[in-house]
mmCIF file of C-alpha atoms in Angstrom:
data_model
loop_
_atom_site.group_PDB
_atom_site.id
_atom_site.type_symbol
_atom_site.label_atom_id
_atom_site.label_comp_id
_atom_site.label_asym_id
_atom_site.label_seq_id
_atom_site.Cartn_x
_atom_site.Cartn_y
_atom_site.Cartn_z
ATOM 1 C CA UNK A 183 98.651 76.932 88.664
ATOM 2 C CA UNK A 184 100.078 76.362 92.332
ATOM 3 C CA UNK A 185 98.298 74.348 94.835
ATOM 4 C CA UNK A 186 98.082 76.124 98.434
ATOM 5 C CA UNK A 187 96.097 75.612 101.574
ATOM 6 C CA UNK A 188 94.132 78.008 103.556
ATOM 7 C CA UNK A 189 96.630 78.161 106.507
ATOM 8 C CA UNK A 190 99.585 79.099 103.673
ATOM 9 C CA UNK A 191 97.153 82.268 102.845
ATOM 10 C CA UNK A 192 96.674 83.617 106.179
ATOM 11 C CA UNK A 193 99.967 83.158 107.475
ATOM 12 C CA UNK A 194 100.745 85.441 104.343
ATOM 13 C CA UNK A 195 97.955 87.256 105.411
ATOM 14 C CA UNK A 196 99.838 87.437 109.068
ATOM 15 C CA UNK A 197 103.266 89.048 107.177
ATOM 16 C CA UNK A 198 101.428 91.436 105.027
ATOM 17 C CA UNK A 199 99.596 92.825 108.141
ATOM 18 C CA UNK A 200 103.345 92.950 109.489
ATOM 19 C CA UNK A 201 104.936 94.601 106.656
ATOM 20 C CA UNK A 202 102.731 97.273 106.978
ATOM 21 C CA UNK A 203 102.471 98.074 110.804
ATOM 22 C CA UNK A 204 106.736 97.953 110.192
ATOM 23 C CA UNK A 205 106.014 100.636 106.718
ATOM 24 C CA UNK A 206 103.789 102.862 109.271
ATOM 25 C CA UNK A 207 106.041 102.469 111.706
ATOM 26 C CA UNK A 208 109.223 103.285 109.907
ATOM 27 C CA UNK A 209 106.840 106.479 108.056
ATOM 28 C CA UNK A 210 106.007 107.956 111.731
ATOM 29 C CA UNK A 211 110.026 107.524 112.773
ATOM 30 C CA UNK A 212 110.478 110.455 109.998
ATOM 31 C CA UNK A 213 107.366 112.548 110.580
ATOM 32 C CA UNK A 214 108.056 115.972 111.354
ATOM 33 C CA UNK A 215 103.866 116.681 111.344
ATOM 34 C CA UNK A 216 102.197 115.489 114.713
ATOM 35 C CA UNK A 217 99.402 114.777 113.600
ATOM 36 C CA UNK A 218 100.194 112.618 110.600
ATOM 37 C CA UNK A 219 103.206 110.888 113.467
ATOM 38 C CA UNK A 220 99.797 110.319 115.541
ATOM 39 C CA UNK A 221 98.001 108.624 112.518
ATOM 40 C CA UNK A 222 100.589 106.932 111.442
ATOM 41 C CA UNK A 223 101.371 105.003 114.532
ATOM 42 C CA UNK A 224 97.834 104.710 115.030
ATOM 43 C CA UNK A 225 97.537 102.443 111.372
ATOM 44 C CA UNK A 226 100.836 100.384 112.600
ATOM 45 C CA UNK A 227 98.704 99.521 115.794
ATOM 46 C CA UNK A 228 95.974 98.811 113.580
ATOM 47 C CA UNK A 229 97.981 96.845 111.065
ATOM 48 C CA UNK A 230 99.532 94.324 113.935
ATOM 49 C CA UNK A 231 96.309 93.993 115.857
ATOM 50 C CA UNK A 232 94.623 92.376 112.337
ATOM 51 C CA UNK A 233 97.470 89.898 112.160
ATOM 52 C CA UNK A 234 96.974 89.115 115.370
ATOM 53 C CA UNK A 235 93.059 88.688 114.773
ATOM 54 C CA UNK A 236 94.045 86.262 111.839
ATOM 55 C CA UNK A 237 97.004 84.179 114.483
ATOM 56 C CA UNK A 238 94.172 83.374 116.520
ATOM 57 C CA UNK A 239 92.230 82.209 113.317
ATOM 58 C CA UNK A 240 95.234 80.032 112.105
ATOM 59 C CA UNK A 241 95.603 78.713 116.101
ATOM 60 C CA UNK A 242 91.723 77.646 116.703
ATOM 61 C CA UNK A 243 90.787 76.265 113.485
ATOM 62 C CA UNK A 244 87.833 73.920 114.857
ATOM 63 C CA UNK A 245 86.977 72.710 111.629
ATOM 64 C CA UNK A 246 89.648 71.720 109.701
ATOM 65 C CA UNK A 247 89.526 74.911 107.063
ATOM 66 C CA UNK A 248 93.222 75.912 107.059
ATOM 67 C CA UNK A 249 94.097 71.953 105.521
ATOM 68 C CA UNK A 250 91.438 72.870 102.580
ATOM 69 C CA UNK A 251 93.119 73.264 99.308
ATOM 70 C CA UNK A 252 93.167 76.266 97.358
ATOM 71 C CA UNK A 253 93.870 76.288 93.496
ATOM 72 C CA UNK A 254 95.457 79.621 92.683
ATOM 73 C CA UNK A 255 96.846 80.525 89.438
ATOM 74 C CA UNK A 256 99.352 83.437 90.317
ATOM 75 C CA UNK A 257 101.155 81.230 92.954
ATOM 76 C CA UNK A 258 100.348 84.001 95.250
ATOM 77 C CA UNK A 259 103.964 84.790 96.424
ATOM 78 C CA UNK A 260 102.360 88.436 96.656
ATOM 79 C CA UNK A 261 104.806 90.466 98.532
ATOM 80 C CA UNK A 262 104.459 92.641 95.351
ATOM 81 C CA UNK A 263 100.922 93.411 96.739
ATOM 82 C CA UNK A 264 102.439 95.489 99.470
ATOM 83 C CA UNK A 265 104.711 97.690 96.439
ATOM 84 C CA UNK A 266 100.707 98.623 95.252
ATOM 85 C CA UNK A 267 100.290 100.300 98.274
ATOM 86 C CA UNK A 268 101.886 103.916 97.882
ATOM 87 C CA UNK A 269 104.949 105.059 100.104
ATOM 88 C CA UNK A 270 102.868 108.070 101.370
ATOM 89 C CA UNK A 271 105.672 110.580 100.110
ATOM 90 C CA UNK A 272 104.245 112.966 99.104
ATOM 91 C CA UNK A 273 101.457 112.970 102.065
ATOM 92 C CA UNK A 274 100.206 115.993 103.261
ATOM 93 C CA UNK A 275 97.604 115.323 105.807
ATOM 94 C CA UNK A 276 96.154 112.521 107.118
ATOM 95 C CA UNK A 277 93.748 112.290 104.833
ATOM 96 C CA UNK A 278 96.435 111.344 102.427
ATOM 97 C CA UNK A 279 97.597 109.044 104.862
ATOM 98 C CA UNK A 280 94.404 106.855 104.964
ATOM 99 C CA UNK A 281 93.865 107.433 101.446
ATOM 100 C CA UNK A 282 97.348 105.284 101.476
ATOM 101 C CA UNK A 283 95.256 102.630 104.162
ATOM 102 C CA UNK A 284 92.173 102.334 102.240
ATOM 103 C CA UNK A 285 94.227 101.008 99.520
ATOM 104 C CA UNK A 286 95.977 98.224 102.048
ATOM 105 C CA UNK A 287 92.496 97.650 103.229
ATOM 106 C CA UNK A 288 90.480 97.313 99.999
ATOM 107 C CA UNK A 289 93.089 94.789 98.838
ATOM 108 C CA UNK A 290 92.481 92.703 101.430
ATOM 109 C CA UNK A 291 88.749 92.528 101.489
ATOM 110 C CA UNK A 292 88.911 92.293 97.906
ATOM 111 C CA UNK A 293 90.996 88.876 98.106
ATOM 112 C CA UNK A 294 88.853 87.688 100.880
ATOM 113 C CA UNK A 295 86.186 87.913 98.325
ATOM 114 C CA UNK A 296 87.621 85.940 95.784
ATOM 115 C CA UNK A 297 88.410 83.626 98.370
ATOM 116 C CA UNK A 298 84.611 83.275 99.143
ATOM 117 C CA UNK A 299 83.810 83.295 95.520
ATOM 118 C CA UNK A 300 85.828 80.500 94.676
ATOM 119 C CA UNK A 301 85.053 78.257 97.933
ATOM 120 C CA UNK A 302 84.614 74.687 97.841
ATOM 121 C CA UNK A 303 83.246 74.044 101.273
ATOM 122 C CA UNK A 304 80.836 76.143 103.622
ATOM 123 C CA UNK A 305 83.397 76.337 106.255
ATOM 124 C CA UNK A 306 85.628 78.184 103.558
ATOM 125 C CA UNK A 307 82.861 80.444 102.902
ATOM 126 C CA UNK A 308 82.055 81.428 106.218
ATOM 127 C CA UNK A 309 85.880 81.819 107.095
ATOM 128 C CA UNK A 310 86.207 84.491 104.376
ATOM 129 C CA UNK A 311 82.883 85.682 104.693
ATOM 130 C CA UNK A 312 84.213 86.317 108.339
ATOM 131 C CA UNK A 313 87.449 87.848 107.344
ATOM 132 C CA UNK A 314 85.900 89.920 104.919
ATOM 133 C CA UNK A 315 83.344 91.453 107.439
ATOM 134 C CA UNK A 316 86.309 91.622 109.811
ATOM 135 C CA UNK A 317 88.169 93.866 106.879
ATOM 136 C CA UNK A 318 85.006 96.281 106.282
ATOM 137 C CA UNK A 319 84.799 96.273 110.382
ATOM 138 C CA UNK A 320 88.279 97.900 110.201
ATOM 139 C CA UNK A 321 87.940 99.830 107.529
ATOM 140 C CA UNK A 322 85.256 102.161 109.438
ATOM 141 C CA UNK A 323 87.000 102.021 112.161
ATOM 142 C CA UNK A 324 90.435 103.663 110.724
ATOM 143 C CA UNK A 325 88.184 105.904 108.894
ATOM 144 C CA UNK A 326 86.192 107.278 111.965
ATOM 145 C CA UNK A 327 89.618 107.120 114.036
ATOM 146 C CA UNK A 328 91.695 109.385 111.633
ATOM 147 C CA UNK A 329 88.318 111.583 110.839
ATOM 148 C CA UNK A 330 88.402 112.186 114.509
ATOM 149 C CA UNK A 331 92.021 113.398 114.525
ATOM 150 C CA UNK A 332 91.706 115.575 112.088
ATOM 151 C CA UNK A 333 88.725 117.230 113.828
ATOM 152 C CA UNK A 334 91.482 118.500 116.862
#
């Protein structure tokens, strides 16, 4: 088991969110479709406005959460996470495309979760509770967003 604190979780949290705006990013450079160009760009803006939602949570931390300690048994060095979420190859529309999101998103909220689950103080809990709601807040928003461009 590997001892971590909060802050070492959402600055991971940070370069996940990074990773993906640069996998969206680099998908969109080779996008011959518009429309899945448009969406794709349109989750990389997504992806690097969340980390910077969770910079401003590692800069004002009011209450001391980030120094809590976390006991996590997979040592969470989880740049593998980011390998669970598909390439998008063989994408077709954009529905594919945030088919591909969903799966980025429900990973996080998921963790989040556990996080809350396994909290040893109520500032943890309401910090993940937070992120968590945060997560589901831009999960309907990507969905409405990319329902909408596939409407025009």
């Amino acid at each position: 088991m590997a001892f971590r604190q909060v802050k070492e979780l959402l600055q991971w949290v940070c370069d996940f969110h990074e990773s993906l705006a640069a996998r969206y990013t680099h998908l969109a450079s080779n996008q011959g479709d518009e429309r899945m160009k448009m969406a794709l760009d349109f989750l990389a803006d997504r992806e690097r406005r969340m980390g910077q939602i969770v910079v401003r949570f590692l800069e004002d931390d009011k209450t001391g959460v980030l120094d809590t300690w976390l006991l996590d048994s997979s040592d969470f060095v989880h740049p593998r996470v980011l390998d669970r979420v598909p390439q998008c190859v063989d994408c077709r529309d954009a529905q594919d495309i945030l088919a591909n999101a969903m799966a980025a998103n429900q990973t996080l909220k998921d963790m989040y979760r556990m996080r809350r689950e396994l909290a040893q103080t109520p500032s943890e809990t309401e910090l993940f509770t937070e992120l968590m709601n945060n997560q589901d807040a831009e999960i309907r928003l990507q969905v409405r967003d990319i329902g909408r461009l596939e409407m025009y």
